[in-house]
Coordinates of C-alpha atoms in Angstrom, one line a residue:
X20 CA -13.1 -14.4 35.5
X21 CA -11.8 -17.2 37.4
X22 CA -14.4 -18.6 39.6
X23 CA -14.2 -21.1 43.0
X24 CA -15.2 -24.8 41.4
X25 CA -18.3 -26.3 43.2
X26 CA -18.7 -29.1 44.7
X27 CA -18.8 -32.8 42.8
X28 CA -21.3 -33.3 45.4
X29 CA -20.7 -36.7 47.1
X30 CA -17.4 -36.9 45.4
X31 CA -14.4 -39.1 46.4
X32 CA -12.7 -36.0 47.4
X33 CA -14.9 -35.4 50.5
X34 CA -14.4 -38.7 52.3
X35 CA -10.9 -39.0 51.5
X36 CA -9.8 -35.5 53.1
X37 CA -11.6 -36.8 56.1
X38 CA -9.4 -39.8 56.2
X39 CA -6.3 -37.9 55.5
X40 CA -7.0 -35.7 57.9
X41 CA -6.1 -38.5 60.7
X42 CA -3.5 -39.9 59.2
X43 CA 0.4 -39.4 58.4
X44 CA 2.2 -42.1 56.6
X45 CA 3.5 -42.7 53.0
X46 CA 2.4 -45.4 50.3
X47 CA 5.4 -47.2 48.7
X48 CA 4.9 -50.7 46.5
X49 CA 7.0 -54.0 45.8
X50 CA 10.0 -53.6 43.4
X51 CA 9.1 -57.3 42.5
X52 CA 5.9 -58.8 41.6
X53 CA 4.5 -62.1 43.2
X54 CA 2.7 -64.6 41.3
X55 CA 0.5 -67.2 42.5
X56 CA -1.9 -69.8 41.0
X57 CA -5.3 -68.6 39.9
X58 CA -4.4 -64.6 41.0
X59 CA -3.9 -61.6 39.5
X60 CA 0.1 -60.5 39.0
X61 CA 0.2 -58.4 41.8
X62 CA 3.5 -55.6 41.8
X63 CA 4.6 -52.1 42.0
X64 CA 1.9 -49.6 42.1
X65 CA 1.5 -46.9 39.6
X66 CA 1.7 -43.2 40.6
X67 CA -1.1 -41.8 41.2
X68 CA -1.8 -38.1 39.7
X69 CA -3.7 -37.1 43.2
X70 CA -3.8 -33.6 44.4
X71 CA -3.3 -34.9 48.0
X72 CA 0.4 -34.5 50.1
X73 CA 2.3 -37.9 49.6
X74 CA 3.3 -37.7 52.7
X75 CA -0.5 -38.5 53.4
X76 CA -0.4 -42.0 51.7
X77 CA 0.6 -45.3 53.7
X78 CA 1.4 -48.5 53.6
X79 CA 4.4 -50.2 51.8
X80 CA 2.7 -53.1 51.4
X81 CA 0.3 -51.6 48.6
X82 CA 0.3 -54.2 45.3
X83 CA -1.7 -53.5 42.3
X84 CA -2.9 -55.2 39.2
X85 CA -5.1 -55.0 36.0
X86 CA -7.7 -57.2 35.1
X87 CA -9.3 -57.6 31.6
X88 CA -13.2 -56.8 31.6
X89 CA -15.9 -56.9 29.3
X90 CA -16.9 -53.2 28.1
X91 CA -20.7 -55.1 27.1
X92 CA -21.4 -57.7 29.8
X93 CA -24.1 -58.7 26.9
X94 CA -21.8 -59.3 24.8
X95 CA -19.0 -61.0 27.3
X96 CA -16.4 -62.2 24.2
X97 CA -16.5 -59.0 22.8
X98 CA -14.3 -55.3 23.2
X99 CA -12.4 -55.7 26.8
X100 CA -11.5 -52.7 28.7
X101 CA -8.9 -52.5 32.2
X102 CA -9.9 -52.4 35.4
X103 CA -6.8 -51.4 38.1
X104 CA -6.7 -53.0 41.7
X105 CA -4.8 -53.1 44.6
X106 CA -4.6 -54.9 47.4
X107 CA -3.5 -54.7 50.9
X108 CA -2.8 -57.7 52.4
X109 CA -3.5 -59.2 55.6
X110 CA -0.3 -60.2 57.5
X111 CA -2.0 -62.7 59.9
X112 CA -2.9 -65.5 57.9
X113 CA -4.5 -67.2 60.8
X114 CA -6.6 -64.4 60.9
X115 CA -7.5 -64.1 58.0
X116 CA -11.4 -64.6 56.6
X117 CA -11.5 -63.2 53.1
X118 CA -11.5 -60.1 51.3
X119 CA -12.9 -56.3 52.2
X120 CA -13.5 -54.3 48.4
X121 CA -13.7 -50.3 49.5
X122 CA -14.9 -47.8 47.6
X123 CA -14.7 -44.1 48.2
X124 CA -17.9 -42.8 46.5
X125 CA -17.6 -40.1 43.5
X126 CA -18.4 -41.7 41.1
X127 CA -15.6 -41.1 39.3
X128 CA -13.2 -41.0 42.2
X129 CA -9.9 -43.1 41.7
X130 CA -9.9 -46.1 44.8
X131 CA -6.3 -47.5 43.5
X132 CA -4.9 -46.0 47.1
X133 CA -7.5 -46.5 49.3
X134 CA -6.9 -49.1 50.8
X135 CA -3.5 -47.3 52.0
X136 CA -5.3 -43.9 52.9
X137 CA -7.6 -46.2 55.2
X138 CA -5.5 -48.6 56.9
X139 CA -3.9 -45.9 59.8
X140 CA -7.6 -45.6 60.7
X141 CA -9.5 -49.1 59.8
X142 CA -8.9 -51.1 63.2
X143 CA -6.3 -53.6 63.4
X144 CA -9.1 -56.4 63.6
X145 CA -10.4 -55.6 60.3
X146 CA -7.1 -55.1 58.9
X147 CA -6.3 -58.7 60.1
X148 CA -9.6 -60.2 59.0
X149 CA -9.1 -59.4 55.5
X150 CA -7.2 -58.9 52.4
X151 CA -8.6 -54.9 51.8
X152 CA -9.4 -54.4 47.6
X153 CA -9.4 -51.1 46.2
X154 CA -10.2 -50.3 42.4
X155 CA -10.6 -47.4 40.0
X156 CA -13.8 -48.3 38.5
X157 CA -14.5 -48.5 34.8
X158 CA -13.8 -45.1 33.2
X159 CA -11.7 -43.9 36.0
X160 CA -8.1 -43.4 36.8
X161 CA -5.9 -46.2 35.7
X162 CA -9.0 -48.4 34.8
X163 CA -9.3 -47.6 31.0
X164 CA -10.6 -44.0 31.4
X165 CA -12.9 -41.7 30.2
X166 CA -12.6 -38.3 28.9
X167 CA -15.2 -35.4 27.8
X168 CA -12.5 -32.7 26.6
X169 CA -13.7 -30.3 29.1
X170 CA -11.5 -27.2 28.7
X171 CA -9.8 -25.6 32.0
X172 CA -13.1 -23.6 32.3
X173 CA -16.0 -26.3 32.7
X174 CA -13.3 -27.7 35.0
X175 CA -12.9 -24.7 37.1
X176 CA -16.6 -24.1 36.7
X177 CA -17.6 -27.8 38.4
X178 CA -20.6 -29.6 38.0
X179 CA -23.1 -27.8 39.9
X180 CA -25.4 -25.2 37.9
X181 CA -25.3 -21.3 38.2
X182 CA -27.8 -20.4 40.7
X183 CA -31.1 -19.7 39.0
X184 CA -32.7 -16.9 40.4
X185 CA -35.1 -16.8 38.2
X186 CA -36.9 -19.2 35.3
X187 CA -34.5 -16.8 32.4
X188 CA -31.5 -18.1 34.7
X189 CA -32.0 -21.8 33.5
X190 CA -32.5 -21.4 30.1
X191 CA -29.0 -18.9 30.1
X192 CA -27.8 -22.5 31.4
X193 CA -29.2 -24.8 28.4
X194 CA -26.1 -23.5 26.7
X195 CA -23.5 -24.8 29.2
X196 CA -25.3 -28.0 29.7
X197 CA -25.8 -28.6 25.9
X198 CA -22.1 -28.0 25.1
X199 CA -20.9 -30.1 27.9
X200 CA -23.0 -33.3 26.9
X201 CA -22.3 -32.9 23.4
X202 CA -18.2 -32.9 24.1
X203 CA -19.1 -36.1 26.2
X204 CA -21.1 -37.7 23.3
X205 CA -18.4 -36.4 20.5
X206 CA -15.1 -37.7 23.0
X207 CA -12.5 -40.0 21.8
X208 CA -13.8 -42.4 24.4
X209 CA -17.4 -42.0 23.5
X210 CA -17.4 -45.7 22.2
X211 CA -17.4 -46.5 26.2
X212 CA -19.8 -44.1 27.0
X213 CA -23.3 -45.7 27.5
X214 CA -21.4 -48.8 29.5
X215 CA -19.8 -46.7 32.3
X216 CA -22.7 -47.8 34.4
X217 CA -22.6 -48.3 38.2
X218 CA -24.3 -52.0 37.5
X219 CA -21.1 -52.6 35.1
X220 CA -18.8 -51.3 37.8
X221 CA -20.5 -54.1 40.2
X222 CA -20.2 -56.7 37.3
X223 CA -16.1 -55.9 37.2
X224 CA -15.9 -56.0 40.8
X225 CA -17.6 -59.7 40.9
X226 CA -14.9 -60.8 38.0
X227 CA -12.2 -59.2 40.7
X228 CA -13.8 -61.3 43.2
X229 CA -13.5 -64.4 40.7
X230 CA -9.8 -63.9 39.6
X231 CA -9.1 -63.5 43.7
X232 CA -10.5 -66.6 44.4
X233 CA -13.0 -65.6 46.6
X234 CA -16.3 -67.5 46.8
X235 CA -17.5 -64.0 48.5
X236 CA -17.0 -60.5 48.8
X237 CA -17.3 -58.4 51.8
X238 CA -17.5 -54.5 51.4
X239 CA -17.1 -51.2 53.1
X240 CA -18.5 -48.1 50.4
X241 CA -19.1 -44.2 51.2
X242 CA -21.3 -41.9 49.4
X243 CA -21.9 -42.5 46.0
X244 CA -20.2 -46.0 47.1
X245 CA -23.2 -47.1 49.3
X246 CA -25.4 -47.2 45.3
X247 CA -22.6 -49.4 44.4
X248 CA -22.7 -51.4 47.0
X249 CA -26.2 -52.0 46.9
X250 CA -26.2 -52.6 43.3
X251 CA -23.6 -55.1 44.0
X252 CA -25.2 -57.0 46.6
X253 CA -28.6 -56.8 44.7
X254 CA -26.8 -58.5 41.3
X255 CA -25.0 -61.1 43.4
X256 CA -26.9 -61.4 46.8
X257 CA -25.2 -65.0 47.2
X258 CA -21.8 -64.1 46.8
X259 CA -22.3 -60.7 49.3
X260 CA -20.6 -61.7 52.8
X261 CA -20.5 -58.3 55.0
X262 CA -21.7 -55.3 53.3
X263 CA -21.4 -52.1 55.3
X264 CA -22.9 -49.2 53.1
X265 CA -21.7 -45.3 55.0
X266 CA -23.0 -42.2 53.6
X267 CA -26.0 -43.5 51.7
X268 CA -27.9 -42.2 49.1
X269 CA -31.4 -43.3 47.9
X270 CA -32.6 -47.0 46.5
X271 CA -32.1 -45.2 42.8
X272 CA -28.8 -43.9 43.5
X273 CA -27.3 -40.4 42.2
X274 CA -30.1 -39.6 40.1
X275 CA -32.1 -36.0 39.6
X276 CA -34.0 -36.7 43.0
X277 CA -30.9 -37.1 44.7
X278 CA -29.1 -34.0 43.2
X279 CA -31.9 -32.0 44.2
X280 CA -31.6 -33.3 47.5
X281 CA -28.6 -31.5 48.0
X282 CA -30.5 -28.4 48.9
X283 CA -32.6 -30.1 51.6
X284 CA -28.7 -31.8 53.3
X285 CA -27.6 -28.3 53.3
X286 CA -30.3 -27.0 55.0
X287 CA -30.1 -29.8 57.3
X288 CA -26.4 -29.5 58.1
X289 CA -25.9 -25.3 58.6
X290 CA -27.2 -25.0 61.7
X291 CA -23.8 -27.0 63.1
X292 CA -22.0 -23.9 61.4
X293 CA -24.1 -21.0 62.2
X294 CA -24.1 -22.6 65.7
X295 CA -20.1 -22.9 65.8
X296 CA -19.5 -19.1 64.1
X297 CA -22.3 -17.8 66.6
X298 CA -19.7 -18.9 69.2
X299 CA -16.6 -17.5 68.0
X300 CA -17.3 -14.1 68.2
X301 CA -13.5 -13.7 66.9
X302 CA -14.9 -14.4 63.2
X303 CA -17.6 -11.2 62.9
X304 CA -20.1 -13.2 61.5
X305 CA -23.1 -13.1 64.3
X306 CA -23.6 -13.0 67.5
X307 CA -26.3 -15.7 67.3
X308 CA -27.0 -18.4 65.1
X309 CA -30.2 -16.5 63.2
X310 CA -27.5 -14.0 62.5
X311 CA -25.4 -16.2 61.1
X312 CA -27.8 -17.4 58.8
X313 CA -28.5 -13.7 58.3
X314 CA -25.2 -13.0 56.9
X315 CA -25.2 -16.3 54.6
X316 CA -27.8 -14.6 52.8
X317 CA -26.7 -11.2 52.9
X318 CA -23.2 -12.2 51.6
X319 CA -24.8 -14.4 48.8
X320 CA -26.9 -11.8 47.1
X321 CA -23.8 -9.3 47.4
X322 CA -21.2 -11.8 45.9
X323 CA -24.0 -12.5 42.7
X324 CA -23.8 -8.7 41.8
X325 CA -19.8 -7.8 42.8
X326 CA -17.8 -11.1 43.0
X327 CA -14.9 -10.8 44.9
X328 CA -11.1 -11.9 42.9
X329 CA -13.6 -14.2 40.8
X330 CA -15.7 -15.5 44.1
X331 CA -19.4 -14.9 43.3
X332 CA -22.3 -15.8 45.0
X333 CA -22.9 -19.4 43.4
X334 CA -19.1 -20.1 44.1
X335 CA -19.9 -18.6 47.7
X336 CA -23.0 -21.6 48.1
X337 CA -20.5 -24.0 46.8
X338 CA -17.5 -23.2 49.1
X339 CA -19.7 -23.1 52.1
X340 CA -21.6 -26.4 50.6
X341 CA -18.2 -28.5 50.9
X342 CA -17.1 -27.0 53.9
X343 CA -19.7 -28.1 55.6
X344 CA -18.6 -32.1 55.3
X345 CA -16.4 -32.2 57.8
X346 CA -16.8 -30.2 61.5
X347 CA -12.6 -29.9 60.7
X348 CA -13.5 -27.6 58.0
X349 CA -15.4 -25.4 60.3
X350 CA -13.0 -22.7 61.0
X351 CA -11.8 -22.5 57.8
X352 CA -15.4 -22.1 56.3
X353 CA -15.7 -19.2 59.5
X354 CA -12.2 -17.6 57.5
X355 CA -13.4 -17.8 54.2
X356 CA -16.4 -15.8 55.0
X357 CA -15.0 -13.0 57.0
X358 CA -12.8 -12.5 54.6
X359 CA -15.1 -12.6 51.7
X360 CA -17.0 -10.3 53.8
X361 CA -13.8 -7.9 54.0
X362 CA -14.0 -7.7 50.4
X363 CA -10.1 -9.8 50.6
X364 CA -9.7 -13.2 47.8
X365 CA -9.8 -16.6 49.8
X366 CA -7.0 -19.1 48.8
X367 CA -8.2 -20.4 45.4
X368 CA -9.6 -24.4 45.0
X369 CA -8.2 -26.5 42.4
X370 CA -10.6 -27.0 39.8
X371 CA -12.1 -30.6 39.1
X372 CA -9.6 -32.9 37.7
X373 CA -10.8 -33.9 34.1
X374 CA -11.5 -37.7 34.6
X375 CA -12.8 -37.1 37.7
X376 CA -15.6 -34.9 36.4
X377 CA -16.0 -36.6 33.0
X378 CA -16.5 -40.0 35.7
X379 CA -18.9 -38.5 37.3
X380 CA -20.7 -37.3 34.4
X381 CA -20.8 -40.6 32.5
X382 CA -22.6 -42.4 35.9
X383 CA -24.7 -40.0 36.6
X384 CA -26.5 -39.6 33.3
X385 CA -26.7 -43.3 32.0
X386 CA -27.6 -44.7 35.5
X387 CA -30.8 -43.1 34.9
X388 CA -32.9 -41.2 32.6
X389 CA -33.3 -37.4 33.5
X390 CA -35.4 -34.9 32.2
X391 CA -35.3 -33.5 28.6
X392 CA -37.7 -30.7 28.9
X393 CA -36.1 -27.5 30.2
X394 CA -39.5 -26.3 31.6
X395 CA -39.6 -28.9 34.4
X396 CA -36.3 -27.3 35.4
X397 CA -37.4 -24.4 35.7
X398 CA -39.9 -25.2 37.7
X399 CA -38.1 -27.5 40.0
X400 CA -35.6 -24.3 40.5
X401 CA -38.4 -22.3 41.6
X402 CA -39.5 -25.0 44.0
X403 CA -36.2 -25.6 45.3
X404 CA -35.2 -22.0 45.9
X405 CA -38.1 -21.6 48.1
X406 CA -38.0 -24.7 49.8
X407 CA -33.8 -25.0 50.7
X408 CA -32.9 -21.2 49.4
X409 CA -29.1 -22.1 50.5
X410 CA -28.7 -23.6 47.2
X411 CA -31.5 -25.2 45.5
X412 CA -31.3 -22.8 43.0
X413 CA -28.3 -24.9 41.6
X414 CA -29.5 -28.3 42.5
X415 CA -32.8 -27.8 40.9
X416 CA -31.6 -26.5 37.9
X417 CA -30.6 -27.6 34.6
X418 CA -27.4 -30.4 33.7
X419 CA -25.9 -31.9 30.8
X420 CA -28.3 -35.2 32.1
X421 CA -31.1 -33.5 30.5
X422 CA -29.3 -33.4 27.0
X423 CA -27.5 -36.9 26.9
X424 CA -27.3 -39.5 24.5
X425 CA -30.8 -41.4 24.6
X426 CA -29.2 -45.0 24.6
X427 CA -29.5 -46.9 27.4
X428 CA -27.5 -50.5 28.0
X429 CA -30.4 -51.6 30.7
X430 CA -32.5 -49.7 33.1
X431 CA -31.8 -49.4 36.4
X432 CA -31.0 -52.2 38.7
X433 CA -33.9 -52.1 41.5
X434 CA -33.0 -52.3 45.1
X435 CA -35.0 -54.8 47.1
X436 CA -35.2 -56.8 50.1
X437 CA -34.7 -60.2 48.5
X438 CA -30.9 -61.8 49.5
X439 CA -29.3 -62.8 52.6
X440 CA -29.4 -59.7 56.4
X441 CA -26.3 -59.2 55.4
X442 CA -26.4 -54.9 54.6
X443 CA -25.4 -53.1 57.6
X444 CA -26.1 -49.3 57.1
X445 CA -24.3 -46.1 59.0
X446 CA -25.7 -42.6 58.4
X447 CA -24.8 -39.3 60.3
X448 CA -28.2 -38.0 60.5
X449 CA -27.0 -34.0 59.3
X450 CA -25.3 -35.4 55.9
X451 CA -25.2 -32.6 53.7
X452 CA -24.1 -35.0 50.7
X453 CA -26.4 -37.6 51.5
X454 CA -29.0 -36.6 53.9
X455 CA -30.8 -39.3 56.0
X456 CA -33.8 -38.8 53.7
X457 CA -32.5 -40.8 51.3
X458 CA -30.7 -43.4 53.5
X459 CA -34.5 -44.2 55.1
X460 CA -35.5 -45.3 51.5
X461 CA -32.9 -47.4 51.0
X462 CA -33.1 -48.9 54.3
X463 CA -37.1 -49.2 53.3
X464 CA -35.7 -50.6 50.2
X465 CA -33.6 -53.2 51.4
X466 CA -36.0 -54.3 54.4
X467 CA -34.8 -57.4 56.5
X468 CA -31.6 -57.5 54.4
X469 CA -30.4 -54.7 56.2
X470 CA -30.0 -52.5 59.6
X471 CA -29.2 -48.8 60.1
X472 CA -27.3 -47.3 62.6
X473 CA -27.8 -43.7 63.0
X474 CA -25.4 -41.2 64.8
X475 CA -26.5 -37.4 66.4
X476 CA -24.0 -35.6 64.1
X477 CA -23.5 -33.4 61.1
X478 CA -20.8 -34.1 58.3
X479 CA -20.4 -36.8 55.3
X480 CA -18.7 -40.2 56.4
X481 CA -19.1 -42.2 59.7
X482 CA -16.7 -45.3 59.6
X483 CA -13.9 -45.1 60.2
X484 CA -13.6 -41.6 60.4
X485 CA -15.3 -40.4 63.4
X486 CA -14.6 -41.2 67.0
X487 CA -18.2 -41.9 67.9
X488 CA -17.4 -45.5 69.7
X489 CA -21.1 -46.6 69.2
X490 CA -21.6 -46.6 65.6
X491 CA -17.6 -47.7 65.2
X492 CA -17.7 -50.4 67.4
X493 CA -20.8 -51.8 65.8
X494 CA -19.5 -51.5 62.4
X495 CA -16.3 -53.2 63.5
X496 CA -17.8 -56.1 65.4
X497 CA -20.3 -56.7 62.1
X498 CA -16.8 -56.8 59.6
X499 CA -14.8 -59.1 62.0
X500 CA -17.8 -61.1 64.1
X501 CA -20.4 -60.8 61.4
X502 CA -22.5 -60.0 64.6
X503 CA -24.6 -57.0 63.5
X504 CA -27.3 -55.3 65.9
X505 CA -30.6 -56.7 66.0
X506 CA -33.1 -53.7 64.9
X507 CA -32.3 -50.5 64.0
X508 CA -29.6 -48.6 66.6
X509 CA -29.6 -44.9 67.3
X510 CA -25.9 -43.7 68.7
X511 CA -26.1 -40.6 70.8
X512 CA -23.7 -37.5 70.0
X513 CA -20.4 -38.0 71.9
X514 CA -19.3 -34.1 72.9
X515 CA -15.0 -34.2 72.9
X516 CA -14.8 -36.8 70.4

């Protein structure tokens, strides 16, 4: 039965629809590569196997690289691995003040053309300031990648657990969990596997800084980004210029708090959706927002007993869960439910690219330790479905985390407040991917280092995305002034933007 692929929660994917979404324009590269003293050979870029419109990427001025890496920063003269970068130059020289590294979250998400899918909407300023770096990190895309063998249906199926409606539900999903973990452990690439580490990913970056002769690195990350970021500027505090961290999960990154936390951003974020159907009659789906709600619920429990063309009611949570990142996506959320409601198929989603997921597996379960006992999932799905019903029956359920390899590199790098205020923060305060919960901790976390700028809306990525002028022109004036806002900032909704 083919089934709707969930959501890789705080994936790449998110973010960079946003960005696409505003933009028009195609990426081309050099035919000829440029070589000067001390940098990488930067030339033509590769192709990149993207599921997005070409017509969406920009800038021919897009160069790309490899650079050679340690796959055991403790052992550095040992096994080397690739890390692919790209680079969009600055054309003002005068101008120019150093170099902006960008990640687009995931982890696992590919940010080779990132730097081209962001330039129509960074600001000319910023685009002067700086040489902008994009990367695939370690494991990922053209950087020496990673691979689990996951067969067309884990693909389809995603990375979010079947909703456990009961205690049974998550021991059925042991099984699934089990398997996948054990294909991970058993892969071709396994002899990567417990070094695809978020603090390895900021160790490559630093050796990119290096090569690009760079005595510092300033940075702009989303989602799962805003760990890295942290992680970088923890590791090398001195060699951190302007760090702007959007999107931001917790001080401990993506780990079994922060999955589970899904449930409470969803929670957070429908009430912009039941309050935008509530006011298109023309959708059927309530005539208020309680109703709404109402028919969430009812169409849920109806989908998890007849699916419709494959849709059931875990796929149903998950399509409405990604939806709900972008106010854009509204309508076609409001589409997709009348017509689920009609007992008609939606269009189906593409499932998870293999890397992509496999990425996001091989972060998520070495950063940190999850558990191994399948009882505290079940518990944890039976607080979760009480407390954010939408779908903490997933999120507090059971992964392959709980069955993975016990070895460990290092443990965790810890956040703190020790390093230059140089960590400005922006959070949408209704983030269903990374709710504001988590961005107070690691604003807690970081203390003087850093200030948070907050904005009155729902959805997953601020800058440069959104057209609320307050937190833009803040983040702006911080990557080209280095002036950043004194104490925390609070920017008001902007209605029309």
């Amino acid at each position: 039965m083919r089934r709707r692929p969930l959501s890789l929660a705080l994936a790449v994917l998110a973010v960079a629809a946003t960005a696409t979404a505003t933009t028009g324009a195609s990426v081309a590269a050099p035919d000829t590569e440029v070589r000067t003293a001390g940098s990488p050979r930067w030339g033509a870029c590769p192709q990149q196997d993207t599921q997005q419109d070409p017509q969406q990427k920009s800038s021919s001025r897009l160069e790309c690289s490899t650079l050679q890496v340690p796959l055991d920063y403790g052992e550095p003269d040992g096994r080397r691995i690739e890390i692919a970068i790209s680079r969009l130059a600055s054309d003002k020289p005068a101008k120019r003040r150093g170099v902006l590294f960008i990640n687009p979250g995931g982890p696992g998400g590919e940010g080779l053309d990132y730097p081209a899918l962001l330039a129509p909407t960074l600001p000319q300023s910023v685009l002067d300031s700086y040489d902008v770096i994009g990367f695939d990190p370690r494991g990922v895309g053209r950087s020496t990648p990673v691979t689990c063998d996951l067969t067309p249906q884990q693909r389809q199926r995603g990375n979010f657990p079947q909703y456990a409606h009961t205690a049974a539900d998550v021991l059925l999903e042991t099984k699934h969990a089990r398997t996948v973990a054990r294909q991970c452990a058993d892969s071709p690439t396994s002899w990567m596997l417990p070094h695809i580490t978020t603090a390895n990913t900021a160790r490559d970056m630093d050796r990119v800084r290096a090569a690009l002769g760079a005595p510092k690195l300033s940075y702009l990350g989303h989602s799962y980004g805003t760990h890295l970021g942290a992680v970088y500027t923890t590791l090398f505090p001195e060699r951190s210029d302007r760090i702007v961290l959007d999107s931001n999960l917790g001080p401990n990154g993506y780990d079994r708090t922060a999955f589970r936390m899904l449930g409470r951003g969803m929670q957070e974020r429908f009430p912009d959706f039941a309050a935008f159907a509530a006011a298109h009659p023309e959708y059927g789906l309530g005539d208020t927002p309680r109703q709404v709600t109402a028919t969430f619920f009812r169409l849920a429990k109806r989908l998890d007993t007849h699916p419709v063309d494959g849709i059931d009611g875990t796929a149903f949570r998950g399509l409405t869960f990604d939806r709900l990142y972008s106010d854009a996506l509204m309508p076609t959320l409001a589409k997709d439910w009348q017509a689920l409601d009609q007992g008609k198929p939606v269009s189906p989603a593409p499932s998870t690219p293999e890397n992509l997921m496999a990425g996001w597996l091989h972060v998520v379960c070495n950063d940190t330790r999850w558990p191994s006992r399948i009882r505290n999932y079940q518990r944890d799905a039976t607080l979760d479905r009480l407390r954010y019903p939408m779908v903490g029956g997933s999120t507090g359920s059971i992964g392959p985390c709980a069955f993975w390899p016990e070895e460990r590199v290092e443990p965790p790098v810890r956040i703190t407040d020790r390093g230059p205020a140089n960590v400005l923060m922006a959070q949408n305060e209704r983030d269903p991917g990374t709710p504001l919960s988590g961005a107070r901790k690691l604003r807690q976390a970081f203390g003087k280092r850093a200030t948070m700028v907050t904005v009155d809306q729902g959805g997953h990525g601020v800058y440069p995305f959104g057209r609320n002028t307050c937190v833009n022109d803040t983040v702006t004036a911080f990557l080209t002034t280095g002036q950043r806002p004194p104490q925390d900032r609070a920017c008001a909704a902007e209605p029309g933007k």
